[in-house]
PDB file of C-alpha atoms in Angstrom:
ATOM      1  CA  GLU K   1    -166.751  -4.651  75.397  1.00  0.00           C
ATOM      2  CA  MET K   2    -165.458  -1.643  73.387  1.00  0.00           C
ATOM      3  CA  SER K   3    -167.445   0.699  75.616  1.00  0.00           C
ATOM      4  CA  GLU K   4    -165.870  -0.803  78.750  1.00  0.00           C
ATOM      5  CA  MET K   5    -162.406  -0.523  77.281  1.00  0.00           C
ATOM      6  CA  SER K   6    -163.051   3.124  76.428  1.00  0.00           C
ATOM      7  CA  GLU K   7    -164.317   3.830  79.935  1.00  0.00           C
ATOM      8  CA  ARG K   8    -161.279   2.183  81.529  1.00  0.00           C
ATOM      9  CA  SER K   9    -158.895   4.297  79.428  1.00  0.00           C
ATOM     10  CA  LYS K  10    -161.057   7.397  80.102  1.00  0.00           C
ATOM     11  CA  GLN K  11    -161.152   8.168  76.338  1.00  0.00           C
ATOM     12  CA  ASN K  12    -164.751   9.353  76.443  1.00  0.00           C
ATOM     13  CA  VAL K  13    -164.194  12.074  79.070  1.00  0.00           C
ATOM     14  CA  ALA K  14    -162.629  14.791  76.875  1.00  0.00           C
ATOM     15  CA  HIS K  15    -164.683  13.727  73.836  1.00  0.00           C
ATOM     16  CA  GLY K  16    -167.926  14.212  75.754  1.00  0.00           C
ATOM     17  CA  LEU K  17    -166.827  17.475  77.328  1.00  0.00           C
ATOM     18  CA  ALA K  18    -165.892  18.952  73.943  1.00  0.00           C
ATOM     19  CA  TRP K  19    -169.251  18.041  72.428  1.00  0.00           C
ATOM     20  CA  SER K  20    -171.145  19.298  75.443  1.00  0.00           C
ATOM     21  CA  TYR K  21    -169.207  22.588  75.365  1.00  0.00           C
ATOM     22  CA  TYR K  22    -170.002  23.039  71.676  1.00  0.00           C
ATOM     23  CA  VAL K  23    -173.697  22.009  71.710  1.00  0.00           C
ATOM     24  CA  GLY K  24    -174.574  23.620  75.022  1.00  0.00           C
ATOM     25  CA  TYR K  25    -172.618  26.817  74.690  1.00  0.00           C
ATOM     26  CA  LEU K  26    -170.472  27.649  71.648  1.00  0.00           C
ATOM     27  CA  LYS K  27    -173.107  26.756  69.079  1.00  0.00           C
ATOM     28  CA  ILE K  28    -175.412  29.200  70.865  1.00  0.00           C
ATOM     29  CA  VAL K  29    -173.084  32.155  71.436  1.00  0.00           C
ATOM     30  CA  LEU K  30    -170.583  32.113  68.596  1.00  0.00           C
ATOM     31  CA  PRO K  31    -173.001  32.914  65.757  1.00  0.00           C
ATOM     32  CA  ARG K  32    -173.920  36.091  67.659  1.00  0.00           C
ATOM     33  CA  MET K  33    -170.321  37.232  68.253  1.00  0.00           C
ATOM     34  CA  LYS K  34    -169.853  39.329  65.080  1.00  0.00           C
ATOM     35  CA  LYS K  35    -173.037  41.317  65.738  1.00  0.00           C
ATOM     36  CA  SER K  36    -172.060  41.988  69.352  1.00  0.00           C
ATOM     37  CA  MET K  37    -168.553  43.088  68.358  1.00  0.00           C
ATOM     38  CA  GLU K  38    -169.948  45.310  65.599  1.00  0.00           C
ATOM     39  CA  GLU K  39    -172.329  47.039  68.021  1.00  0.00           C
ATOM     40  CA  PHE K  40    -169.468  47.724  70.385  1.00  0.00           C
ATOM     41  CA  SER K  41    -167.203  48.921  67.595  1.00  0.00           C
ATOM     42  CA  LYS K  42    -169.774  51.482  66.408  1.00  0.00           C
ATOM     43  CA  ALA K  43    -169.915  52.967  69.907  1.00  0.00           C
ATOM     44  CA  ASN K  44    -166.112  52.672  70.361  1.00  0.00           C
ATOM     45  CA  PRO K  45    -164.564  52.950  66.862  1.00  0.00           C
ATOM     46  CA  ASN K  46    -160.980  53.240  68.031  1.00  0.00           C
ATOM     47  CA  MET K  47    -160.850  50.133  70.199  1.00  0.00           C
ATOM     48  CA  LEU K  48    -161.639  47.379  67.691  1.00  0.00           C
ATOM     49  CA  ALA K  49    -160.017  48.617  64.524  1.00  0.00           C
ATOM     50  CA  CYS K  50    -159.046  45.158  63.256  1.00  0.00           C
ATOM     51  CA  ARG K  51    -162.170  43.221  62.253  1.00  0.00           C
ATOM     52  CA  GLU K  52    -160.170  39.998  62.114  1.00  0.00           C
ATOM     53  CA  THR K  53    -160.030  40.043  65.918  1.00  0.00           C
ATOM     54  CA  TRP K  54    -163.824  40.261  66.263  1.00  0.00           C
ATOM     55  CA  LYS K  55    -163.900  36.755  67.690  1.00  0.00           C
ATOM     56  CA  LEU K  56    -164.191  34.933  70.993  1.00  0.00           C
ATOM     57  CA  HIS K  57    -160.654  34.000  71.995  1.00  0.00           C
ATOM     58  CA  ILE K  58    -160.846  30.727  73.912  1.00  0.00           C
ATOM     59  CA  LEU K  59    -157.933  29.904  76.221  1.00  0.00           C
ATOM     60  CA  ILE K  60    -156.988  26.210  76.468  1.00  0.00           C
ATOM     61  CA  PRO K  61    -154.110  25.697  78.948  1.00  0.00           C
ATOM     62  CA  LEU K  62    -153.024  22.054  78.804  1.00  0.00           C
ATOM     63  CA  SER K  63    -152.403  22.218  82.564  1.00  0.00           C
ATOM     64  CA  CYS K  64    -156.160  22.854  82.967  1.00  0.00           C
ATOM     65  CA  ASP K  65    -155.201  25.634  85.408  1.00  0.00           C
ATOM     66  CA  VAL K  66    -158.108  28.070  84.934  1.00  0.00           C
ATOM     67  CA  TYR K  67    -158.335  31.440  86.657  1.00  0.00           C
ATOM     68  CA  ASP K  68    -161.773  32.826  87.493  1.00  0.00           C
ATOM     69  CA  ASP K  69    -160.282  36.313  87.354  1.00  0.00           C
ATOM     70  CA  LEU K  70    -158.020  36.967  84.375  1.00  0.00           C
ATOM     71  CA  GLU K  71    -156.686  40.132  85.981  1.00  0.00           C
ATOM     72  CA  LYS K  72    -155.194  38.007  88.757  1.00  0.00           C
ATOM     73  CA  ALA K  73    -153.573  35.710  86.201  1.00  0.00           C
ATOM     74  CA  ASP K  74    -151.729  38.601  84.549  1.00  0.00           C
ATOM     75  CA  SER K  75    -151.542  42.269  85.555  1.00  0.00           C
ATOM     76  CA  ASN K  76    -151.281  43.268  81.882  1.00  0.00           C
ATOM     77  CA  ILE K  77    -154.831  42.030  81.371  1.00  0.00           C
ATOM     78  CA  GLU K  78    -157.591  44.408  82.499  1.00  0.00           C
ATOM     79  CA  TYR K  79    -161.342  43.979  82.319  1.00  0.00           C
ATOM     80  CA  LEU K  80    -162.974  46.601  80.146  1.00  0.00           C
ATOM     81  CA  THR K  81    -166.718  45.871  79.802  1.00  0.00           C
ATOM     82  CA  ASP K  82    -169.232  43.224  78.797  1.00  0.00           C
ATOM     83  CA  LEU K  83    -170.616  42.840  75.286  1.00  0.00           C
ATOM     84  CA  THR K  84    -174.357  42.940  74.768  1.00  0.00           C
ATOM     85  CA  GLU K  85    -175.823  39.913  76.461  1.00  0.00           C
ATOM     86  CA  THR K  86    -178.053  37.269  74.854  1.00  0.00           C
ATOM     87  CA  THR K  87    -181.079  36.028  76.817  1.00  0.00           C
ATOM     88  CA  LEU K  88    -182.721  32.745  75.746  1.00  0.00           C
ATOM     89  CA  PRO K  89    -185.031  30.164  77.351  1.00  0.00           C
ATOM     90  CA  ARG K  90    -182.867  27.100  78.002  1.00  0.00           C
ATOM     91  CA  ALA K  91    -183.638  23.751  79.600  1.00  0.00           C
ATOM     92  CA  GLY K  92    -186.399  25.138  81.816  1.00  0.00           C
ATOM     93  CA  THR K  93    -184.741  28.426  82.623  1.00  0.00           C
ATOM     94  CA  LYS K  94    -186.920  31.203  81.228  1.00  0.00           C
ATOM     95  CA  LYS K  95    -184.234  33.818  80.778  1.00  0.00           C
ATOM     96  CA  ARG K  96    -180.773  32.275  80.682  1.00  0.00           C
ATOM     97  CA  VAL K  97    -178.137  34.930  80.107  1.00  0.00           C
ATOM     98  CA  TYR K  98    -175.071  34.485  77.875  1.00  0.00           C
ATOM     99  CA  LYS K  99    -172.456  37.221  77.759  1.00  0.00           C
ATOM    100  CA  HIS K 100    -168.785  37.790  77.083  1.00  0.00           C
ATOM    101  CA  SER K 101    -166.250  40.133  78.602  1.00  0.00           C
ATOM    102  CA  LEU K 102    -163.933  42.460  76.718  1.00  0.00           C
ATOM    103  CA  TYR K 103    -160.431  42.940  78.022  1.00  0.00           C
ATOM    104  CA  THR K 104    -157.609  45.360  77.490  1.00  0.00           C
ATOM    105  CA  ILE K 105    -154.233  43.704  76.935  1.00  0.00           C
ATOM    106  CA  ARG K 106    -151.152  45.872  77.502  1.00  0.00           C
ATOM    107  CA  ASP K 107    -148.054  44.933  75.454  1.00  0.00           C
ATOM    108  CA  GLU K 108    -144.363  45.541  76.166  1.00  0.00           C
ATOM    109  CA  ASP K 109    -144.589  49.032  74.599  1.00  0.00           C
ATOM    110  CA  ASN K 110    -147.636  49.987  76.670  1.00  0.00           C
ATOM    111  CA  LYS K 111    -149.826  49.784  73.577  1.00  0.00           C
ATOM    112  CA  LEU K 112    -153.389  48.699  74.355  1.00  0.00           C
ATOM    113  CA  TRP K 113    -155.110  45.876  72.511  1.00  0.00           C
ATOM    114  CA  HIS K 114    -158.771  44.821  73.018  1.00  0.00           C
ATOM    115  CA  CYS K 115    -160.433  41.479  72.601  1.00  0.00           C
ATOM    116  CA  ALA K 116    -163.138  39.165  73.964  1.00  0.00           C
ATOM    117  CA  VAL K 117    -161.357  36.331  75.818  1.00  0.00           C
ATOM    118  CA  GLU K 118    -162.316  33.566  78.238  1.00  0.00           C
ATOM    119  CA  TYR K 119    -161.198  30.073  79.275  1.00  0.00           C
ATOM    120  CA  ALA K 120    -162.771  26.906  77.961  1.00  0.00           C
ATOM    121  CA  THR K 121    -164.766  26.105  81.118  1.00  0.00           C
ATOM    122  CA  PRO K 122    -164.755  22.264  80.730  1.00  0.00           C
ATOM    123  CA  LEU K 123    -161.045  22.345  81.629  1.00  0.00           C
ATOM    124  CA  GLN K 124    -162.126  23.143  85.175  1.00  0.00           C
ATOM    125  CA  SER K 125    -163.914  19.793  85.241  1.00  0.00           C
ATOM    126  CA  LEU K 126    -160.764  17.972  84.111  1.00  0.00           C
ATOM    127  CA  TYR K 127    -158.727  19.713  86.776  1.00  0.00           C
ATOM    128  CA  THR K 128    -161.270  18.966  89.536  1.00  0.00           C
ATOM    129  CA  MET K 129    -161.424  15.312  88.472  1.00  0.00           C
ATOM    130  CA  SER K 130    -157.660  15.021  88.819  1.00  0.00           C
ATOM    131  CA  GLN K 131    -157.976  16.312  92.429  1.00  0.00           C
ATOM    132  CA  ASP K 132    -160.805  13.973  93.373  1.00  0.00           C
ATOM    133  CA  GLU K 133    -159.863  10.431  94.478  1.00  0.00           C
ATOM    134  CA  CYS K 134    -163.264   9.115  93.451  1.00  0.00           C
ATOM    135  CA  ALA K 135    -162.548   9.994  89.824  1.00  0.00           C
ATOM    136  CA  ALA K 136    -159.327   7.986  89.805  1.00  0.00           C
ATOM    137  CA  PHE K 137    -158.003  10.555  87.342  1.00  0.00           C
ATOM    138  CA  SER K 138    -154.262  11.157  87.431  1.00  0.00           C
ATOM    139  CA  ARG K 139    -152.294  14.217  86.295  1.00  0.00           C
ATOM    140  CA  GLU K 140    -151.128  12.181  83.310  1.00  0.00           C
ATOM    141  CA  ASN K 141    -154.729  11.419  82.446  1.00  0.00           C
ATOM    142  CA  ARG K 142    -155.559  15.115  82.732  1.00  0.00           C
ATOM    143  CA  LEU K 143    -152.804  16.169  80.332  1.00  0.00           C
ATOM    144  CA  GLU K 144    -153.814  13.599  77.710  1.00  0.00           C
ATOM    145  CA  GLN K 145    -157.465  14.519  78.096  1.00  0.00           C
ATOM    146  CA  ALA K 146    -156.713  18.216  77.731  1.00  0.00           C
ATOM    147  CA  LYS K 147    -154.926  17.487  74.451  1.00  0.00           C
ATOM    148  CA  LEU K 148    -157.792  15.301  73.273  1.00  0.00           C
ATOM    149  CA  PHE K 149    -160.344  17.948  74.324  1.00  0.00           C
ATOM    150  CA  TYR K 150    -158.541  20.536  72.178  1.00  0.00           C
ATOM    151  CA  ARG K 151    -158.264  18.252  69.158  1.00  0.00           C
ATOM    152  CA  THR K 152    -161.881  17.172  69.402  1.00  0.00           C
ATOM    153  CA  LEU K 153    -163.186  20.728  69.848  1.00  0.00           C
ATOM    154  CA  GLU K 154    -161.065  21.932  66.933  1.00  0.00           C
ATOM    155  CA  GLU K 155    -162.514  19.283  64.622  1.00  0.00           C
ATOM    156  CA  ILE K 156    -166.081  20.024  65.751  1.00  0.00           C
ATOM    157  CA  LEU K 157    -165.698  23.768  65.138  1.00  0.00           C
ATOM    158  CA  LYS K 158    -164.018  23.241  61.791  1.00  0.00           C
ATOM    159  CA  GLY K 159    -167.108  21.378  60.647  1.00  0.00           C
ATOM    160  CA  SER K 160    -169.509  24.047  61.947  1.00  0.00           C
ATOM    161  CA  LYS K 161    -170.466  26.515  59.225  1.00  0.00           C
ATOM    162  CA  GLU K 162    -172.401  28.731  61.632  1.00  0.00           C
ATOM    163  CA  CYS K 163    -169.362  29.186  63.853  1.00  0.00           C
ATOM    164  CA  ALA K 164    -166.854  29.879  61.078  1.00  0.00           C
ATOM    165  CA  GLY K 165    -164.736  32.983  61.650  1.00  0.00           C
ATOM    166  CA  THR K 166    -166.162  33.646  65.115  1.00  0.00           C
ATOM    167  CA  TYR K 167    -163.551  32.038  67.391  1.00  0.00           C
ATOM    168  CA  ARG K 168    -159.854  31.634  68.019  1.00  0.00           C
ATOM    169  CA  LEU K 169    -158.518  28.690  69.999  1.00  0.00           C
ATOM    170  CA  ILE K 170    -155.452  29.564  72.044  1.00  0.00           C
ATOM    171  CA  VAL K 171    -153.878  26.315  73.249  1.00  0.00           C
ATOM    172  CA  TYR K 172    -150.644  26.537  75.209  1.00  0.00           C
ATOM    173  CA  GLU K 173    -148.447  24.758  77.673  1.00  0.00           C
ATOM    174  CA  GLU K 174    -147.085  26.844  80.480  1.00  0.00           C
ATOM    175  CA  SER K 175    -143.347  26.852  81.000  1.00  0.00           C
ATOM    176  CA  GLY K 176    -141.862  25.583  84.228  1.00  0.00           C
ATOM    177  CA  GLU K 177    -140.495  29.018  85.096  1.00  0.00           C
ATOM    178  CA  ALA K 178    -142.795  31.585  86.630  1.00  0.00           C
ATOM    179  CA  GLU K 179    -143.490  34.338  84.095  1.00  0.00           C
ATOM    180  CA  THR K 180    -145.449  37.375  85.286  1.00  0.00           C
ATOM    181  CA  HIS K 181    -146.905  38.182  81.874  1.00  0.00           C
ATOM    182  CA  PHE K 182    -146.999  34.779  80.258  1.00  0.00           C
ATOM    183  CA  LEU K 183    -150.747  34.820  79.543  1.00  0.00           C
ATOM    184  CA  SER K 184    -150.852  38.317  78.026  1.00  0.00           C
ATOM    185  CA  ARG K 185    -147.930  37.392  75.810  1.00  0.00           C
ATOM    186  CA  GLU K 186    -149.785  34.348  74.482  1.00  0.00           C
ATOM    187  CA  ILE K 187    -152.952  36.386  73.764  1.00  0.00           C
ATOM    188  CA  LEU K 188    -150.952  39.200  72.148  1.00  0.00           C
ATOM    189  CA  TRP K 189    -149.245  36.795  69.752  1.00  0.00           C
ATOM    190  CA  HIS K 190    -152.610  35.670  68.447  1.00  0.00           C
ATOM    191  CA  LEU K 191    -153.941  39.217  68.180  1.00  0.00           C
ATOM    192  CA  ARG K 192    -150.832  40.292  66.241  1.00  0.00           C
ATOM    193  CA  GLN K 193    -151.104  37.301  63.947  1.00  0.00           C
ATOM    194  CA  GLN K 194    -154.728  38.104  63.158  1.00  0.00           C
ATOM    195  CA  ARG K 195    -153.855  41.731  62.512  1.00  0.00           C
ATOM    196  CA  HIS K 196    -151.029  40.554  60.271  1.00  0.00           C
ATOM    197  CA  GLU K 197    -153.430  38.340  58.386  1.00  0.00           C
ATOM    198  CA  GLU K 198    -155.806  41.238  57.733  1.00  0.00           C
ATOM    199  CA  TYR K 199    -153.244  43.975  57.076  1.00  0.00           C
ATOM    200  CA  THR K 200    -150.130  42.609  55.413  1.00  0.00           C
ATOM    201  CA  VAL K 201    -147.810  45.597  55.214  1.00  0.00           C
ATOM    202  CA  TYR K 202    -144.494  43.953  54.421  1.00  0.00           C
ATOM    203  CA  GLU K 203    -144.322  40.957  52.154  1.00  0.00           C
ATOM    204  CA  GLY K 204    -142.274  38.149  53.561  1.00  0.00           C
ATOM    205  CA  ASN K 205    -142.488  39.466  57.090  1.00  0.00           C
ATOM    206  CA  GLN K 206    -143.272  36.395  59.229  1.00  0.00           C
ATOM    207  CA  LEU K 207    -144.381  36.260  62.822  1.00  0.00           C
ATOM    208  CA  HIS K 208    -142.928  33.498  64.902  1.00  0.00           C
ATOM    209  CA  ASN K 209    -145.053  31.287  67.088  1.00  0.00           C
ATOM    210  CA  PRO K 210    -143.828  31.224  70.705  1.00  0.00           C
ATOM    211  CA  SER K 211    -142.556  27.836  71.781  1.00  0.00           C
ATOM    212  CA  THR K 212    -145.242  27.467  74.423  1.00  0.00           C
ATOM    213  CA  THR K 213    -148.121  27.694  71.922  1.00  0.00           C
ATOM    214  CA  LEU K 214    -148.955  24.318  70.418  1.00  0.00           C
ATOM    215  CA  SER K 215    -150.458  23.667  67.050  1.00  0.00           C
ATOM    216  CA  SER K 216    -152.887  20.887  66.223  1.00  0.00           C
ATOM    217  CA  THR K 217    -150.106  19.218  64.191  1.00  0.00           C
ATOM    218  CA  GLU K 218    -147.904  19.028  67.255  1.00  0.00           C
ATOM    219  CA  LEU K 219    -150.748  17.602  69.276  1.00  0.00           C
ATOM    220  CA  ASN K 220    -151.428  15.046  66.557  1.00  0.00           C
ATOM    221  CA  LEU K 221    -147.888  13.792  67.052  1.00  0.00           C
ATOM    222  CA  GLN K 222    -148.416  13.497  70.771  1.00  0.00           C
ATOM    223  CA  ILE K 223    -151.702  11.595  70.619  1.00  0.00           C
ATOM    224  CA  SER K 224    -152.171   8.690  68.228  1.00  0.00           C
ATOM    225  CA  GLU K 225    -155.293   8.440  66.182  1.00  0.00           C
ATOM    226  CA  SER K 226    -156.049   5.062  67.785  1.00  0.00           C
ATOM    227  CA  ASP K 227    -156.438   6.827  71.153  1.00  0.00           C
ATOM    228  CA  LEU K 228    -159.529   8.653  69.954  1.00  0.00           C
ATOM    229  CA  PRO K 229    -162.961   7.286  70.924  1.00  0.00           C
ATOM    230  CA  GLN K 230    -164.366   5.072  68.178  1.00  0.00           C
ATOM    231  CA  PRO K 231    -168.028   4.521  67.323  1.00  0.00           C
ATOM    232  CA  LEU K 232    -169.581   1.252  68.454  1.00  0.00           C
ATOM    233  CA  ARG K 233    -170.463  -0.722  65.300  1.00  0.00           C
ATOM    234  CA  SER K 234    -171.650  -4.266  65.185  1.00  0.00           C
ATOM    235  CA  ASP K 235    -170.571  -4.705  61.591  1.00  0.00           C
ATOM    236  CA  CYS K 236    -166.904  -4.452  62.546  1.00  0.00           C
ATOM    237  CA  PHE K 237    -166.738  -7.994  63.904  1.00  0.00           C
TER     238      PHE K 237
END
């Protein structure tokens, strides 16, 4: 009965996607991030000066609007190169390739920042489901599931010792007005914050979070704990 109720409210969709994303992808690639970034930094010492940014920056737009080409999303974002790829046998595929792309982010002063960044790919599934009549998945469902996906993924990664310090979740809600450089601004805020965390020059100098970037606390206020999928236990009755 509890399973049927959960299916009707679509609570298991985001929960399952978050776990699948972690087990099938992040748990594999994140532990290798530091080594890949270090190898690139040795060959290009001036590009990745701040070690605190040696992470995979994962974009989580609550609209689930994912671009396949980041350069088309924002002209201040430019593809630079790929990090060293990892090849592993996986689920019958002899040489499955995992790799990440490095991008150059140009700020308002034409200063260049560099980081590994990509979208959380399961958001594409949520978006597609909201466009497919067979899924009976509304835009409202999509928004709530995107929030739940982020909260679930955040909790999973917080409990993963092997992934500690290798990622940065960038969750945001796009404003209604069209902004040409919205995405680069969001990424730059996180890069600056990480740099600030590693090199504190002026005590008491605080960086302000843009209003479009949402914290887990804000999302907790938007989604009640009772909305989360609960384990099926016979001893609860």
